[in-house]
Coordinates of C-alpha atoms in Angstrom, one line a residue:
X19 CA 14.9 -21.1 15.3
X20 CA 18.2 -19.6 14.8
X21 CA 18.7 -16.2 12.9
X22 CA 21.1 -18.7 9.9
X23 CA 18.0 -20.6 9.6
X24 CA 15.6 -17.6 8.9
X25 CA 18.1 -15.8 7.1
X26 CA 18.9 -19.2 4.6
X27 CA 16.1 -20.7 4.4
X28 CA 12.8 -19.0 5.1
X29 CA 13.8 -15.5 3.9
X30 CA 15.3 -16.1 0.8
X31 CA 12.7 -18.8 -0.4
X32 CA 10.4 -15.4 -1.0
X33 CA 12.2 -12.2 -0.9
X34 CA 15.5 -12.8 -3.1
X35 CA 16.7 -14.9 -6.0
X36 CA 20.0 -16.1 -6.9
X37 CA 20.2 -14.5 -10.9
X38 CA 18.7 -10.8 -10.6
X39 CA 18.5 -9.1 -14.7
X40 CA 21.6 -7.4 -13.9
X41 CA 23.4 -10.8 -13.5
X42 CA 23.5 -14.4 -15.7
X43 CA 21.8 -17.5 -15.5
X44 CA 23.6 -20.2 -15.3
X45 CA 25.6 -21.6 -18.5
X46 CA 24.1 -18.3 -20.3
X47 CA 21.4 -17.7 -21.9
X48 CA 21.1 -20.5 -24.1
X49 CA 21.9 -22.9 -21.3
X50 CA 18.7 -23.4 -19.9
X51 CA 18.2 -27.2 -18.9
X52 CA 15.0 -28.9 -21.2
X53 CA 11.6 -29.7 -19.0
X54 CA 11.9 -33.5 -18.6
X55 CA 15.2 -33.0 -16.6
X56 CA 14.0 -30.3 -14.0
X57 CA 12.6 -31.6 -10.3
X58 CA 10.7 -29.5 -8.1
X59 CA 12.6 -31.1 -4.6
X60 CA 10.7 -29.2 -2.4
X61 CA 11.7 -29.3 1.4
X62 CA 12.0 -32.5 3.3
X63 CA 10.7 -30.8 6.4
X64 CA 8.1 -29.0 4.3
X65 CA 4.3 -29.0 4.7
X66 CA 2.0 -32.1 3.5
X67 CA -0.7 -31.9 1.2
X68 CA -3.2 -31.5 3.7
X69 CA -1.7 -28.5 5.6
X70 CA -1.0 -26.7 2.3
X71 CA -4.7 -27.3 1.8
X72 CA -5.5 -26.2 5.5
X73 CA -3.3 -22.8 4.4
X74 CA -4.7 -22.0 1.6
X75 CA -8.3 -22.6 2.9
X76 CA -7.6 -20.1 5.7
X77 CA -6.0 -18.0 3.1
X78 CA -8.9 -17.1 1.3
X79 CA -11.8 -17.7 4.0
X80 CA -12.1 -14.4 6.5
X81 CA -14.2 -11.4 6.6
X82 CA -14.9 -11.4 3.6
X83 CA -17.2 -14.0 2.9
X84 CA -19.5 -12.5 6.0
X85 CA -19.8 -9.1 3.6
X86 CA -20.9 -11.5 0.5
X87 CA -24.9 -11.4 1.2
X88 CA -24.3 -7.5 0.8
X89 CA -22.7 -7.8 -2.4
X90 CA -24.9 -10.5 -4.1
X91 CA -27.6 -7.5 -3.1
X92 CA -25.4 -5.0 -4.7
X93 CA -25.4 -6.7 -7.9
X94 CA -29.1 -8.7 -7.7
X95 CA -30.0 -12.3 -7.2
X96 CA -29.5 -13.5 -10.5
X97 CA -26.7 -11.6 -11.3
X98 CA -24.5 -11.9 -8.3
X99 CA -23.9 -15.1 -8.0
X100 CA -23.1 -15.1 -11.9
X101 CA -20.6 -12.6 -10.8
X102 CA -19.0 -14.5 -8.2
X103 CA -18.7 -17.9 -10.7
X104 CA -16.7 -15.9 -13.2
X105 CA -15.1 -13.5 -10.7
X106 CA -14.1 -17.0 -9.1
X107 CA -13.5 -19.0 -12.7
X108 CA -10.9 -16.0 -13.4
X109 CA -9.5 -15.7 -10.0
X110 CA -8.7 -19.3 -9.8
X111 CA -7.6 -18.9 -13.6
X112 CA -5.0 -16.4 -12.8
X113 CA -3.5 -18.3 -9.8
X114 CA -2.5 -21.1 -12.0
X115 CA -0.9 -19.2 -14.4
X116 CA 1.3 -17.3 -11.6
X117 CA 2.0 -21.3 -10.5
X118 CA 2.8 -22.4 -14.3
X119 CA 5.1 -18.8 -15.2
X120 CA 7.0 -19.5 -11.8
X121 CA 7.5 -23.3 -12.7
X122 CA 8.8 -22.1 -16.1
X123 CA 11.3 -19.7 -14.6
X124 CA 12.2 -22.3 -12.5
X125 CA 13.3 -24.7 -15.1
X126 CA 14.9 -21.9 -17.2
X127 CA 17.1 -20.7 -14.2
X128 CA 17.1 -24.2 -12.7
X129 CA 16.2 -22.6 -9.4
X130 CA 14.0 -24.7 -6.6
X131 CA 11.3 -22.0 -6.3
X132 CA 10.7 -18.4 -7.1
X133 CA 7.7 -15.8 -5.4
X134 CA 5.4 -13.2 -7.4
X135 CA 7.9 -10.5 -7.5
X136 CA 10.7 -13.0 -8.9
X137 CA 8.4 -14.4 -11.8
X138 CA 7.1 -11.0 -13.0
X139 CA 11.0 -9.3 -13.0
X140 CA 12.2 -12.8 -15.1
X141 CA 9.2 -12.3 -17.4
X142 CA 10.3 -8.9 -17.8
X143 CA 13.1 -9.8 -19.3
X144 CA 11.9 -12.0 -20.8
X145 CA 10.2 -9.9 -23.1
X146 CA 11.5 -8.7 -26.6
X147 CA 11.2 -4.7 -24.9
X148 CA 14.5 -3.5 -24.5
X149 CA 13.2 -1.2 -22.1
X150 CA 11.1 -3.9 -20.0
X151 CA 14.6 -5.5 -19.9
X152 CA 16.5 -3.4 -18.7
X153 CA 14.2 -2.0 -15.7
X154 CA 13.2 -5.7 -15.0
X155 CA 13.6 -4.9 -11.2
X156 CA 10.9 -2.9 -10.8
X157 CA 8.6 -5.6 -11.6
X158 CA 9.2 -7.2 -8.6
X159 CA 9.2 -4.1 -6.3
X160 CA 5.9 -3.1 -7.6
X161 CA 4.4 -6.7 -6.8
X162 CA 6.5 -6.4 -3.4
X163 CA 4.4 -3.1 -2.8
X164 CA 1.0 -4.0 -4.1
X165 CA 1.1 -7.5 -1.4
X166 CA 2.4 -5.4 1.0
X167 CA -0.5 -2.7 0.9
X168 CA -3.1 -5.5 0.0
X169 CA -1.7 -8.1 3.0
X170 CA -1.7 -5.1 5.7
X171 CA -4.8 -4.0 4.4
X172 CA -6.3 -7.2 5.4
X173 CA -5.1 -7.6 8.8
X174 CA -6.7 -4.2 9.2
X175 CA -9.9 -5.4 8.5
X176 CA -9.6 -8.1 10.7
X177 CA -8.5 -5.8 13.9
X178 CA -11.8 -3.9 13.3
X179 CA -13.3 -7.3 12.7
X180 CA -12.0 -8.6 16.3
X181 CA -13.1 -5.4 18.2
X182 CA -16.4 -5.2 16.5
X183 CA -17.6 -8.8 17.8
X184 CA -16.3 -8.9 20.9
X185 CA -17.4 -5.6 21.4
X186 CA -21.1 -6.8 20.3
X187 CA -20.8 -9.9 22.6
X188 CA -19.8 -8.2 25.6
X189 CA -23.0 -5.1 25.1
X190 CA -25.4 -8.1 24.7
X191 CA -23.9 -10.2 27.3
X192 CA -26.9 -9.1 30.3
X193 CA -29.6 -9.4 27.7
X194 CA -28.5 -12.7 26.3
X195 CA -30.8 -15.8 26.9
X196 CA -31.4 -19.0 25.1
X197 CA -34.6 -17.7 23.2
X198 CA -33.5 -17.4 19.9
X199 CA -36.8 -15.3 18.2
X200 CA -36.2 -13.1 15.3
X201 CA -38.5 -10.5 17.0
X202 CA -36.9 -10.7 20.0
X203 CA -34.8 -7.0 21.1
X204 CA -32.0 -7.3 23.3
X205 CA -31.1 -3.6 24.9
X206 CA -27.1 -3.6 24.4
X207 CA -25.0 -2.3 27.9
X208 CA -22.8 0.9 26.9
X209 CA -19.4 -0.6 26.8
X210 CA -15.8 0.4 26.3
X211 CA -15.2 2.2 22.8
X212 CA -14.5 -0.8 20.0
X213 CA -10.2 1.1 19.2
X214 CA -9.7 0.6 23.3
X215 CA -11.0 -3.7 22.3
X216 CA -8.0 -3.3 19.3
X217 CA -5.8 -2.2 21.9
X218 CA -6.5 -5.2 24.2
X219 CA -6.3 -7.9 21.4
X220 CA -2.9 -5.7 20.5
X221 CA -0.6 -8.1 22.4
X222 CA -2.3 -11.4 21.5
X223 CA -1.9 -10.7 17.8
X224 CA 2.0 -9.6 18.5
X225 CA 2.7 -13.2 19.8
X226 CA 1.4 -14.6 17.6
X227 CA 2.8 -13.4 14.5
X228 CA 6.1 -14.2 16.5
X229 CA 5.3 -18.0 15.3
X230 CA 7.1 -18.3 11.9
X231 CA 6.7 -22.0 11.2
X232 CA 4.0 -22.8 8.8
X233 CA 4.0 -26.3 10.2
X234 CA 3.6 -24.8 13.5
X235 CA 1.0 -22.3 12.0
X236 CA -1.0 -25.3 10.7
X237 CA -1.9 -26.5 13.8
X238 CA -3.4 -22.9 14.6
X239 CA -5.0 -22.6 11.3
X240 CA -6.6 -26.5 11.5
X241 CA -8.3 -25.4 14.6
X242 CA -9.3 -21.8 13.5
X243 CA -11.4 -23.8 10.3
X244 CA -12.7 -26.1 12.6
X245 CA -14.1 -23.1 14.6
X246 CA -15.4 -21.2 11.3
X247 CA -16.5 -24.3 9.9
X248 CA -18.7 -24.9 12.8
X249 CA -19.7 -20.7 12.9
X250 CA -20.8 -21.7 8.9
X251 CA -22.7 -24.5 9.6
X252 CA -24.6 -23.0 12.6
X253 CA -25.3 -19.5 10.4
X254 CA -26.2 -22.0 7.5
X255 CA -29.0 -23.4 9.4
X256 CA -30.6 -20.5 10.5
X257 CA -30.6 -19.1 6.8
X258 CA -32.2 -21.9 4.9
X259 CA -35.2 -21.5 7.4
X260 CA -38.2 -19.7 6.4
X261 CA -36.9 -18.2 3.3
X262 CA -39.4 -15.6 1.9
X263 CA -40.8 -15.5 -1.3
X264 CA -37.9 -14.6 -3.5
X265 CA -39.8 -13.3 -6.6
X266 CA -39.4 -9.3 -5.1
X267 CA -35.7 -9.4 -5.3
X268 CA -34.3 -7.9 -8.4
X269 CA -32.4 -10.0 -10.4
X270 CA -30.4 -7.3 -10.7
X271 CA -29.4 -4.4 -9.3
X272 CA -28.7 -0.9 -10.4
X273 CA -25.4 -0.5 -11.9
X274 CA -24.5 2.2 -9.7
X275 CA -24.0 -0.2 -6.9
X276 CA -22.3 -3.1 -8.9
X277 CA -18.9 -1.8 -8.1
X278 CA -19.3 -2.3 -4.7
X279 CA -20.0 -6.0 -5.2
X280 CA -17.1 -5.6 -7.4
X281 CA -14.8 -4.2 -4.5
X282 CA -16.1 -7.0 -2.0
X283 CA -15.9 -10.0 -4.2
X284 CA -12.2 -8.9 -5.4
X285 CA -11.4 -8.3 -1.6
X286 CA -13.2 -11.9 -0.7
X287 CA -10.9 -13.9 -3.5
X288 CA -8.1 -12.5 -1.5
X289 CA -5.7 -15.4 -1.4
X290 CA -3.4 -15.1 -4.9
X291 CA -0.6 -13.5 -2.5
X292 CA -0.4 -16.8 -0.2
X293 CA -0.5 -19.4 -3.5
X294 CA 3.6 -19.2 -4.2
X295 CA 4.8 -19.1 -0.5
X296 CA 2.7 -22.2 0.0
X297 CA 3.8 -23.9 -2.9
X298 CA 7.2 -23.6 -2.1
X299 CA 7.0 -24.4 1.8
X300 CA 5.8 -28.0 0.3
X301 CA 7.4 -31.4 1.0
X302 CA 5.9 -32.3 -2.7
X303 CA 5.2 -29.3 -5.0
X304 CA 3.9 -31.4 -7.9
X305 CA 0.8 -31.9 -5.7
X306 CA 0.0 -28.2 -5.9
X307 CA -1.9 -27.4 -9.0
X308 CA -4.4 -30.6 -7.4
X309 CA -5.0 -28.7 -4.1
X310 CA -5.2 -25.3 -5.7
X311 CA -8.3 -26.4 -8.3
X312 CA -9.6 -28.5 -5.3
X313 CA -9.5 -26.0 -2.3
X314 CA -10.7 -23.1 -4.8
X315 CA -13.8 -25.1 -5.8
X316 CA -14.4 -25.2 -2.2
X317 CA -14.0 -21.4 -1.6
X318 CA -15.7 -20.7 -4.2
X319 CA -19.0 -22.8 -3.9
X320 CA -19.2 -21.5 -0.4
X321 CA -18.8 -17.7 -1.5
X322 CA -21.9 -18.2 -4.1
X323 CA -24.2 -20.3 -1.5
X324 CA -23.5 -18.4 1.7
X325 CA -24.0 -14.9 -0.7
X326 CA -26.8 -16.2 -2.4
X327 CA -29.0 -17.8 0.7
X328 CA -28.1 -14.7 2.7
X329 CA -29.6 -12.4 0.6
X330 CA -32.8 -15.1 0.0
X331 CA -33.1 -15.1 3.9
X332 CA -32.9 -11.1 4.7
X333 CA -33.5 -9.7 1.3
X334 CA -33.4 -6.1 1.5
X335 CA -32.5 -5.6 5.1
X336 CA -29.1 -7.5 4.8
X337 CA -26.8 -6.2 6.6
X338 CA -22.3 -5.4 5.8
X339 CA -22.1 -8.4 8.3
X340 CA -24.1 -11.7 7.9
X341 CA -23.7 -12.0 11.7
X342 CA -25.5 -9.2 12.8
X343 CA -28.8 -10.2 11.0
X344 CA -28.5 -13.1 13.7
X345 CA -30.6 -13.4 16.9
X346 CA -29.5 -12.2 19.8
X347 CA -29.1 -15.6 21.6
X348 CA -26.1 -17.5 23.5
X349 CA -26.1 -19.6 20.3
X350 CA -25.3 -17.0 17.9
X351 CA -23.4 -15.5 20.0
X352 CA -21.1 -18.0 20.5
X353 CA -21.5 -17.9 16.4
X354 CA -19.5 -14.7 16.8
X355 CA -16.7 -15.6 19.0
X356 CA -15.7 -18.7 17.6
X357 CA -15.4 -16.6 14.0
X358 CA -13.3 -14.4 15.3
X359 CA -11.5 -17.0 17.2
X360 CA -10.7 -18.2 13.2
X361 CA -10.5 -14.7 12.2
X362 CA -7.8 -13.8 15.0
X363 CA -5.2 -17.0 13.4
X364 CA -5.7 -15.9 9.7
X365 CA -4.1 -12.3 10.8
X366 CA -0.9 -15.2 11.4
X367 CA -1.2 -16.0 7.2
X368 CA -2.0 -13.0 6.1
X369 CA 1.0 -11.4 7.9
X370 CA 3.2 -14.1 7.1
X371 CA 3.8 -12.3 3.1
X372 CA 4.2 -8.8 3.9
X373 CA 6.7 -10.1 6.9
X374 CA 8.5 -12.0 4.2
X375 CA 9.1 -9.4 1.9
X376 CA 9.8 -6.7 4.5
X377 CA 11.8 -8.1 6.9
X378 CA 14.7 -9.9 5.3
X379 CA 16.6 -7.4 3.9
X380 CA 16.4 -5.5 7.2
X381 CA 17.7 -8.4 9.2
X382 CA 20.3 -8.9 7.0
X383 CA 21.6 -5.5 7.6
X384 CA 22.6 -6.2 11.6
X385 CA 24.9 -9.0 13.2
X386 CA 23.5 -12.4 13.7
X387 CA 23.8 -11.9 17.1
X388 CA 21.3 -9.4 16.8
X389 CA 19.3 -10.7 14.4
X390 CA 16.4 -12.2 15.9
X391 CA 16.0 -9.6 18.2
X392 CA 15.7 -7.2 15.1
X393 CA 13.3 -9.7 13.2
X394 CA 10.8 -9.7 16.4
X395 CA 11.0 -6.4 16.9
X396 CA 10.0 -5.3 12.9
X397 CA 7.0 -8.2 13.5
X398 CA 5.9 -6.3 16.3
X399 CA 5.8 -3.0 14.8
X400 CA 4.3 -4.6 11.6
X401 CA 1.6 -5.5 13.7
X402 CA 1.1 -1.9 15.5
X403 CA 0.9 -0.1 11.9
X404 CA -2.2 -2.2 11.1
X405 CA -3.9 -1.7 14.6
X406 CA -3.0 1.9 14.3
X407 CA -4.9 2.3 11.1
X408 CA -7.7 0.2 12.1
X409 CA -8.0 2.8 15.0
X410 CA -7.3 6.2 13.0
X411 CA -9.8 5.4 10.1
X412 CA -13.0 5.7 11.1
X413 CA -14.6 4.3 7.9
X414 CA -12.3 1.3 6.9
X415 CA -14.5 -0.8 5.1
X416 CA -14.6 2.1 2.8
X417 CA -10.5 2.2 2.9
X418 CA -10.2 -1.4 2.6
X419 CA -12.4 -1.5 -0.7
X420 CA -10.2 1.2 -2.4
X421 CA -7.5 -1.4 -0.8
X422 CA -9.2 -4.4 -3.1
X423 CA -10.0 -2.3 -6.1
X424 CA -6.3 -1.4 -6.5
X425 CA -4.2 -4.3 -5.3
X426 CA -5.9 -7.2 -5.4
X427 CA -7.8 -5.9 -8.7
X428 CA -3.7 -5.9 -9.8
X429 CA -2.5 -8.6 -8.0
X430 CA -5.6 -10.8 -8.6
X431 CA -6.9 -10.1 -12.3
X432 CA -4.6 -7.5 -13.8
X433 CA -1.0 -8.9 -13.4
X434 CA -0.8 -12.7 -14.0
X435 CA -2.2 -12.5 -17.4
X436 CA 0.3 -9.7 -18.9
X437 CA 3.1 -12.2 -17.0
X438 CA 2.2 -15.2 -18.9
X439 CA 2.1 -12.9 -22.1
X440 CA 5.3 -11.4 -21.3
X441 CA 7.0 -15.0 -20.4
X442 CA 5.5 -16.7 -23.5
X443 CA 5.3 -14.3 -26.4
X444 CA 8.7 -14.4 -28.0
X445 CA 8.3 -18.6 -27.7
X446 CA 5.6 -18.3 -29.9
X447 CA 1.5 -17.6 -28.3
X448 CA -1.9 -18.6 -29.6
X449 CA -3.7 -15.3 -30.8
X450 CA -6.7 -16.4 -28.8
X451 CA -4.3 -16.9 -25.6
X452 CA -2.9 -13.0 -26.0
X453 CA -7.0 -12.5 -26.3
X454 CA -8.2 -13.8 -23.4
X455 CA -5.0 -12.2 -21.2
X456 CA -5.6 -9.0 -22.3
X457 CA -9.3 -9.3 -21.5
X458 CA -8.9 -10.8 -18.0
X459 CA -6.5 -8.1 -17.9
X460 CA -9.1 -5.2 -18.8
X461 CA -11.5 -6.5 -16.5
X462 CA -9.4 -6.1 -13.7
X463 CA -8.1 -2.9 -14.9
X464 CA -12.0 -1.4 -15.3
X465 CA -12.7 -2.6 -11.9
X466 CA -10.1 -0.9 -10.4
X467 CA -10.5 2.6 -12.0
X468 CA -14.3 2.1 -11.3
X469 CA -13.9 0.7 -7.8
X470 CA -11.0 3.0 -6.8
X471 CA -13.7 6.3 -8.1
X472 CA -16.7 4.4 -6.8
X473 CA -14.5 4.5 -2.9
X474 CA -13.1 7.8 -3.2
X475 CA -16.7 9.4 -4.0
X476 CA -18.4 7.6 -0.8
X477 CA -15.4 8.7 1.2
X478 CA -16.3 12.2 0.5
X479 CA -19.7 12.3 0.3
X480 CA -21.1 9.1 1.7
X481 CA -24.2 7.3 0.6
X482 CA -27.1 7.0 3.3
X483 CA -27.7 3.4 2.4
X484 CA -24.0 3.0 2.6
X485 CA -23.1 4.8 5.6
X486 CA -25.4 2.9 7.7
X487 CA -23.9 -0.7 5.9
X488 CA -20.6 0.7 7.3
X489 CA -22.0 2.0 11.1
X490 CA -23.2 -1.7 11.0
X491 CA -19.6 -3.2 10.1
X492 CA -17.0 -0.8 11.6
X493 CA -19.2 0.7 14.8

């Protein structure tokens, strides 16, 4: 792929716009083109229905959903998986409303496709807030920074994710045999610290984050939910079985520990950041909104069962990971390595946003000659920042939950509904519209001051309970 390619047509689709609020749309202000005569195009050599579908499946499905069991205990049996319905409801919510304010913009500026940063600067100044209008910009570097902290901060979690299993497989490999009892105890082999694991997988990840097609990437990501899909349905089976008596769970839990379901179910619906690149990578855009509510229900039905049945199955002894309540048998151990075999290509979509919004401006800076030198080498060191973390905090789930509570609390809950509020309002909004905004809003903004506090004070003084959850995880 040539450097004019990636400079003209996958850069700019996310990290510029043609009209910034210094300049003019088109014809003026009052030029703006009525609804029925806008077409979304989309690209002829863009992705099908089903690979959007494939993406966004990938985009939301990772380590997260393994930590859920914890969280439904975090906030009870009854009321967990109440939690995760609305948490989902709202999360799903807010992504349509980033696809309907981008659409809008769209047909206002008669542009083929904006991102997350370009829809909240337009609805900026959009707004009757001299103020807002005028710094307008800074809506879009502030979204620009929250993705790029939340995106990183996933492909973090995944690195520790990686070393953790394989680490795990490889101490249980000459006690592993096909008996597959509960009671059974396998003595693990000392083995090779889990940061030197990081630093083998190191070059693997490099390569491929040098793929930049998401048609390419689709391939990768079809066979990476084939492998979790058949991790799911193997862990899924083992959990149904021989479910105790449920009636000695709490229905729920003390509310001391609610924010950290908070911070893992925020940090599971992790996918808002992926919605608009994948929208706009489409051969038919006007399909979107159908995939979205379809591949969400799927996510989110799966969140709530795998969460809930966990928790059934272990009860009180569930552990950050549901994989390490598993046997100790070739079988679930192969239950590992094909998850992180999925895990290990959803680093690839995860780092494709944060490379977006990154690297373009940088590449446009050298010659073209030079230029795809340039973009590979910011890829790779992109890549080393997040292994580097992953090796230099020793407690990142800890990290990576302040992570969720502040950016993907924003991103997620807090931001899309005071866009739709800013891009509406001075058209005229239904008072029970500006209602529920501001509410979603509030919700996300009381998770995040609670879940950001709730982080910091186990950082410094951890928890027992939740120091051993994390020894568990991030060992």
């Amino acid at each position: 792929m040539s450097t004019r390619r990636l400079r003209s047509e996958d850069y700019n689709d996310y990290s510029s716009t043609d009209v910034t609020p210094e300049g003019s749309p088109p014809d003026g202000m009052n030029g703006f083109a009525h609804p029925e005569s806008y077409q979304r195009f989309g690209e002829t050599n863009g992705t099908t229905w089903y690979q959007t579908l494939i993406h966004l499946l990938k985009g939301n499905i990772g380590t997260g959903l393994l930590g859920l069991p914890l969280a439904v205990k975090n906030a009870g049996v009854l009321l967990g998986p109440l939690s995760l319905l609305v948490m989902g409801v709202v999360a799903v919510h807010c992504m349509g409303i980033l696809v309907k304010c981008a659409h809008h913009f769209c047909n206002r500026f008669q542009k083929q496709f904006l991102d997350y940063g370009g829809a909240v600067m337009y609805g900026l100044e959009a707004t009757p807030s001299a103020c807002l209008r005028t710094h307008a910009i800074w809506g879009r570097r502030i979204v620009g920074l929250f993705l790029i902290i939340t995106q990183l901060g996933f492909c973090c979690v995944y690195f520790v994710f990686l070393a953790d299993n394989l680490k795990q497989v490889v101490s249980a490999a000459n006690g592993t045999t096909n008996d597959c009892s509960p009671n059974r105890t396998v003595v693990m082999t000392p083995t090779m610290d889990s940061r030197l694991y990081m630093l083998s997988i190191l070059p693997f990840v490099v390569l491929l984050t040098f793929i930049q097609n998401l048609k390419v990437l689709s391939i990768f990501s079809m066979l990476a939910n084939v492998a979790m899909l058949g991790s799911l349905v193997v862990i899924y089976q083992y959990i149904v079985r021989d479910i105790p008596d449920p009636r000695n769970l709490p229905l729920a839990a003390a509310w001391k520990t609610y924010p950290l379901f908070f911070g893992t179910a925020i940090f599971a619906f992790e996918g808002i950041g992926v919605v608009l690149p994948l929208e706009n990578k489409m051969k038919k855009p006007r399909q979107f909104p159908v995939i979205l509510y379809v591949g969400m229900s799927i996510v989110t039905i799966l969140y709530i069962s795998l969460g809930v049945l966990g928790y059934l199955r272990f009860g009180a002894d569930i552990q950050a990971s549901i994989t390490l309540n598993l046997p100790n048998c070739w079988l679930y151990q192969a239950v590992k390595l094909l998850f992180s075999f999925g895990i290990f290509f959803t680093y690839a979509v995860q780092f494709y946003v944060p490379a977006e919004i990154i690297i373009p401006p940088l590449v446009a800076r050298v010659s073209e000659r030079w230029g795809w030198l340039v973009n590979l080498l910011l890829r790779m060191a992109l890549v080393c920042v997040t292994c580097v973390l992953a090796i230099l905090i020793p407690r990142l789930d800890l990290v990576i939950s302040l992570v969720g509570s502040v950016s993907s609390s924003a991103l997620a809950l807090i931001f899309p509904p005071l866009l739709e509020i800013a891009t509406y309002y001075s058209e005229g909004m239904h008072p029970l519209v500006i209602a529920k905004d501001i509410a979603i809003s509030l919700f996300g903004f009381v998770g995040f001051v609670v879940g950001t506090y709730e982080a910091l004070v186990e950082l410094v003084a951890p928890a027992a309970t939740v120091v051993n959850a994390t020894t568990v995880l991030v060992q």
